[in-house]
Amino acid sequence: MARRRLALPAVLPFATGALAATGCGASESGTGDGAPEAGGELTFALASDPGCVDPQQQGNNDAIYPARQLVGSLTDEDPETGEIVPGLAESWEVSEDARSFTFHLRGDATFSDGTPVDAEAVRANFDGIVELGARAALGSGYLAGYEGTAVDDTHTATVTFAEPNAQFLRATTTFSLGLLAAIPGAAAPGAGAAGRLTTSQAGPAHSRTERRSP
């Protein structure tokens, strides 16, 4: 299986600072005293092992918690109103027949390795999720009937479907359709997992520490 690095969008609409690590396992608990500081390491426990650190390949409830912290999506959802709001895309248009979705990306968004989040990254990710098939159970379902993604310009991508896909716009708020950077010359995102997001076991079974490499 081809390897790829999990370089994550550095501009995350839900992030409050530089989240350097997300994971679970046994550790000493802090008192919560003092002013918050950017960076550091966060450890928390899950009831079961997520199994795979690739957000696009995760499908169980316990996997959702770390995955949502590790990847940015084209859109987000207002937790109070349920309204779809900008994420990595600052605006979008949907065709009347719900078969075509055009996203206008933020110009300042980058992956954690410094490469830009551009229209080509959108195309590579969605193509890769479809290629994963059953390994990306949630994402491939959201992309049912996917015909392809056109790179209209550097920051504009148009996703088309063979049939109306009314669920797709809201699905772009999920981690399952979050964007990852590909290694140049390697398989598209969605073809495998490994790389800059390293994983190590910590503590008892079903405990895991997931740490982003410097």
mmCIF file of N, CA and C in Angstrom, residues 18-65:
data_model
loop_
_atom_site.group_PDB
_atom_site.id
_atom_site.type_symbol
_atom_site.label_atom_id
_atom_site.label_comp_id
_atom_site.label_asym_id
_atom_site.label_seq_id
_atom_site.Cartn_x
_atom_site.Cartn_y
_atom_site.Cartn_z
ATOM 1 N N ALA A 18 -2.202 26.495 18.668
ATOM 2 C CA ALA A 18 -1.390 25.483 18.005
ATOM 3 C C ALA A 18 -1.565 24.162 18.721
ATOM 4 N N LEU A 19 -2.481 23.335 18.230
ATOM 5 C CA LEU A 19 -2.723 22.028 18.841
ATOM 6 C C LEU A 19 -1.610 21.094 18.416
ATOM 7 N N ALA A 20 -0.699 20.814 19.322
ATOM 8 C CA ALA A 20 0.474 20.030 18.963
ATOM 9 C C ALA A 20 0.241 18.542 19.071
ATOM 10 N N ALA A 21 -0.762 18.108 19.811
ATOM 11 C CA ALA A 21 -0.956 16.669 19.965
ATOM 12 C C ALA A 21 -2.379 16.370 20.387
ATOM 13 N N THR A 22 -2.858 15.240 19.963
ATOM 14 C CA THR A 22 -4.160 14.757 20.391
ATOM 15 C C THR A 22 -4.036 13.264 20.604
ATOM 16 N N GLY A 23 -4.600 12.717 21.649
ATOM 17 C CA GLY A 23 -4.460 11.278 21.846
ATOM 18 C C GLY A 23 -5.192 10.825 23.076
ATOM 19 N N CYS A 24 -4.828 9.662 23.552
ATOM 20 C CA CYS A 24 -5.454 9.139 24.748
ATOM 21 C C CYS A 24 -4.487 8.218 25.448
ATOM 22 N N GLY A 25 -4.740 7.948 26.708
ATOM 23 C CA GLY A 25 -3.856 7.069 27.448
ATOM 24 C C GLY A 25 -3.728 7.552 28.874
ATOM 25 N N ALA A 26 -2.993 6.805 29.663
ATOM 26 C CA ALA A 26 -2.826 7.145 31.064
ATOM 27 C C ALA A 26 -1.830 8.276 31.207
ATOM 28 N N SER A 27 -2.148 9.248 32.029
ATOM 29 C CA SER A 27 -1.205 10.322 32.324
ATOM 30 C C SER A 27 -1.668 10.996 33.607
ATOM 31 N N GLU A 28 -0.795 11.815 34.152
ATOM 32 C CA GLU A 28 -1.156 12.564 35.336
ATOM 33 C C GLU A 28 -2.104 13.684 34.941
ATOM 34 N N SER A 29 -3.129 13.878 35.703
ATOM 35 C CA SER A 29 -4.084 14.932 35.404
ATOM 36 C C SER A 29 -3.640 16.230 36.046
ATOM 37 N N GLY A 30 -3.852 17.331 35.316
ATOM 38 C CA GLY A 30 -3.490 18.632 35.839
ATOM 39 C C GLY A 30 -4.610 19.206 36.677
ATOM 40 N N THR A 31 -4.302 20.285 37.377
ATOM 41 C CA THR A 31 -5.294 20.913 38.237
ATOM 42 C C THR A 31 -6.152 21.895 37.476
ATOM 43 N N GLY A 32 -5.685 22.307 36.266
ATOM 44 C CA GLY A 32 -6.432 23.293 35.508
ATOM 45 C C GLY A 32 -6.147 24.710 35.940
ATOM 46 N N ASP A 33 -5.182 24.914 36.858
ATOM 47 C CA ASP A 33 -4.850 26.252 37.325
ATOM 48 C C ASP A 33 -3.920 26.923 36.337
ATOM 49 N N GLY A 34 -3.934 28.248 36.332
ATOM 50 C CA GLY A 34 -3.012 29.004 35.500
ATOM 51 C C GLY A 34 -3.626 29.381 34.170
ATOM 52 N N ALA A 35 -2.951 30.317 33.459
ATOM 53 C CA ALA A 35 -3.438 30.798 32.170
ATOM 54 C C ALA A 35 -3.171 29.772 31.084
ATOM 55 N N PRO A 36 -4.071 29.640 30.120
ATOM 56 C CA PRO A 36 -3.853 28.690 29.020
ATOM 57 C C PRO A 36 -2.673 29.110 28.162
ATOM 58 N N GLU A 37 -1.955 28.125 27.624
ATOM 59 C CA GLU A 37 -0.798 28.384 26.775
ATOM 60 C C GLU A 37 -0.936 27.578 25.487
ATOM 61 N N ALA A 38 -0.468 28.151 24.383
ATOM 62 C CA ALA A 38 -0.498 27.443 23.100
ATOM 63 C C ALA A 38 0.525 26.315 23.106
ATOM 64 N N GLY A 39 0.216 25.241 22.365
ATOM 65 C CA GLY A 39 1.150 24.127 22.266
ATOM 66 C C GLY A 39 0.935 23.121 23.364
ATOM 67 N N GLY A 40 1.939 22.296 23.595
ATOM 68 C CA GLY A 40 1.847 21.287 24.636
ATOM 69 C C GLY A 40 1.263 19.989 24.122
ATOM 70 N N GLU A 41 0.837 19.147 25.031
ATOM 71 C CA GLU A 41 0.340 17.823 24.694
ATOM 72 C C GLU A 41 -0.945 17.544 25.458
ATOM 73 N N LEU A 42 -1.960 17.046 24.737
ATOM 74 C CA LEU A 42 -3.251 16.729 25.331
ATOM 75 C C LEU A 42 -3.455 15.221 25.295
ATOM 76 N N THR A 43 -3.770 14.625 26.423
ATOM 77 C CA THR A 43 -4.002 13.182 26.508
ATOM 78 C C THR A 43 -5.369 12.931 27.120
ATOM 79 N N PHE A 44 -6.167 12.078 26.458
ATOM 80 C CA PHE A 44 -7.454 11.724 27.024
ATOM 81 C C PHE A 44 -7.775 10.275 26.654
ATOM 82 N N ALA A 45 -8.719 9.680 27.365
ATOM 83 C CA ALA A 45 -9.017 8.255 27.218
ATOM 84 C C ALA A 45 -10.211 8.021 26.315
ATOM 85 N N LEU A 46 -10.145 6.913 25.569
ATOM 86 C CA LEU A 46 -11.252 6.476 24.724
ATOM 87 C C LEU A 46 -11.699 5.085 25.170
ATOM 88 N N ALA A 47 -12.949 4.742 24.894
ATOM 89 C CA ALA A 47 -13.471 3.434 25.286
ATOM 90 C C ALA A 47 -12.961 2.318 24.393
ATOM 91 N N SER A 48 -12.552 2.663 23.165
ATOM 92 C CA SER A 48 -12.034 1.651 22.235
ATOM 93 C C SER A 48 -10.949 2.268 21.374
ATOM 94 N N ASP A 49 -10.155 1.416 20.729
ATOM 95 C CA ASP A 49 -9.051 1.866 19.890
ATOM 96 C C ASP A 49 -9.602 2.373 18.559
ATOM 97 N N PRO A 50 -9.308 3.618 18.157
ATOM 98 C CA PRO A 50 -9.768 4.110 16.862
ATOM 99 C C PRO A 50 -9.260 3.270 15.694
ATOM 100 N N GLY A 51 -8.109 2.606 15.882
ATOM 101 C CA GLY A 51 -7.601 1.691 14.862
ATOM 102 C C GLY A 51 -6.727 2.336 13.827
ATOM 103 N N CYS A 52 -7.141 3.457 13.249
ATOM 104 C CA CYS A 52 -6.377 4.101 12.178
ATOM 105 C C CYS A 52 -6.351 5.597 12.431
ATOM 106 N N VAL A 53 -5.187 6.221 12.280
ATOM 107 C CA VAL A 53 -5.082 7.652 12.545
ATOM 108 C C VAL A 53 -5.526 8.496 11.362
ATOM 109 N N ASP A 54 -5.774 7.888 10.216
ATOM 110 C CA ASP A 54 -6.224 8.625 9.042
ATOM 111 C C ASP A 54 -7.681 9.036 9.246
ATOM 112 N N PRO A 55 -7.989 10.333 9.363
ATOM 113 C CA PRO A 55 -9.371 10.748 9.603
ATOM 114 C C PRO A 55 -10.340 10.265 8.525
ATOM 115 N N GLN A 56 -9.878 10.147 7.306
ATOM 116 C CA GLN A 56 -10.759 9.732 6.215
ATOM 117 C C GLN A 56 -11.141 8.252 6.302
ATOM 118 N N GLN A 57 -10.406 7.471 7.095
ATOM 119 C CA GLN A 57 -10.695 6.044 7.202
ATOM 120 C C GLN A 57 -11.326 5.663 8.539
ATOM 121 N N GLN A 58 -11.646 6.636 9.356
ATOM 122 C CA GLN A 58 -12.233 6.346 10.656
ATOM 123 C C GLN A 58 -13.756 6.352 10.567
ATOM 124 N N GLY A 59 -14.389 5.441 11.309
ATOM 125 C CA GLY A 59 -15.836 5.340 11.207
ATOM 126 C C GLY A 59 -16.566 5.064 12.500
ATOM 127 N N ASN A 60 -15.841 4.859 13.617
ATOM 128 C CA ASN A 60 -16.546 4.595 14.875
ATOM 129 C C ASN A 60 -16.574 5.844 15.750
ATOM 130 N N ASN A 61 -17.462 5.847 16.716
ATOM 131 C CA ASN A 61 -17.665 7.038 17.535
ATOM 132 C C ASN A 61 -16.411 7.482 18.268
ATOM 133 N N ASP A 62 -15.637 6.520 18.796
ATOM 134 C CA ASP A 62 -14.433 6.897 19.540
ATOM 135 C C ASP A 62 -13.385 7.523 18.637
ATOM 136 N N ALA A 63 -13.399 7.181 17.357
ATOM 137 C CA ALA A 63 -12.434 7.759 16.427
ATOM 138 C C ALA A 63 -12.763 9.213 16.095
ATOM 139 N N ILE A 64 -14.022 9.579 16.283
ATOM 140 C CA ILE A 64 -14.446 10.930 15.919
ATOM 141 C C ILE A 64 -13.737 11.988 16.755
ATOM 142 N N TYR A 65 -13.538 11.700 18.055
ATOM 143 C CA TYR A 65 -13.017 12.730 18.958
ATOM 144 C C TYR A 65 -11.628 13.228 18.545
#
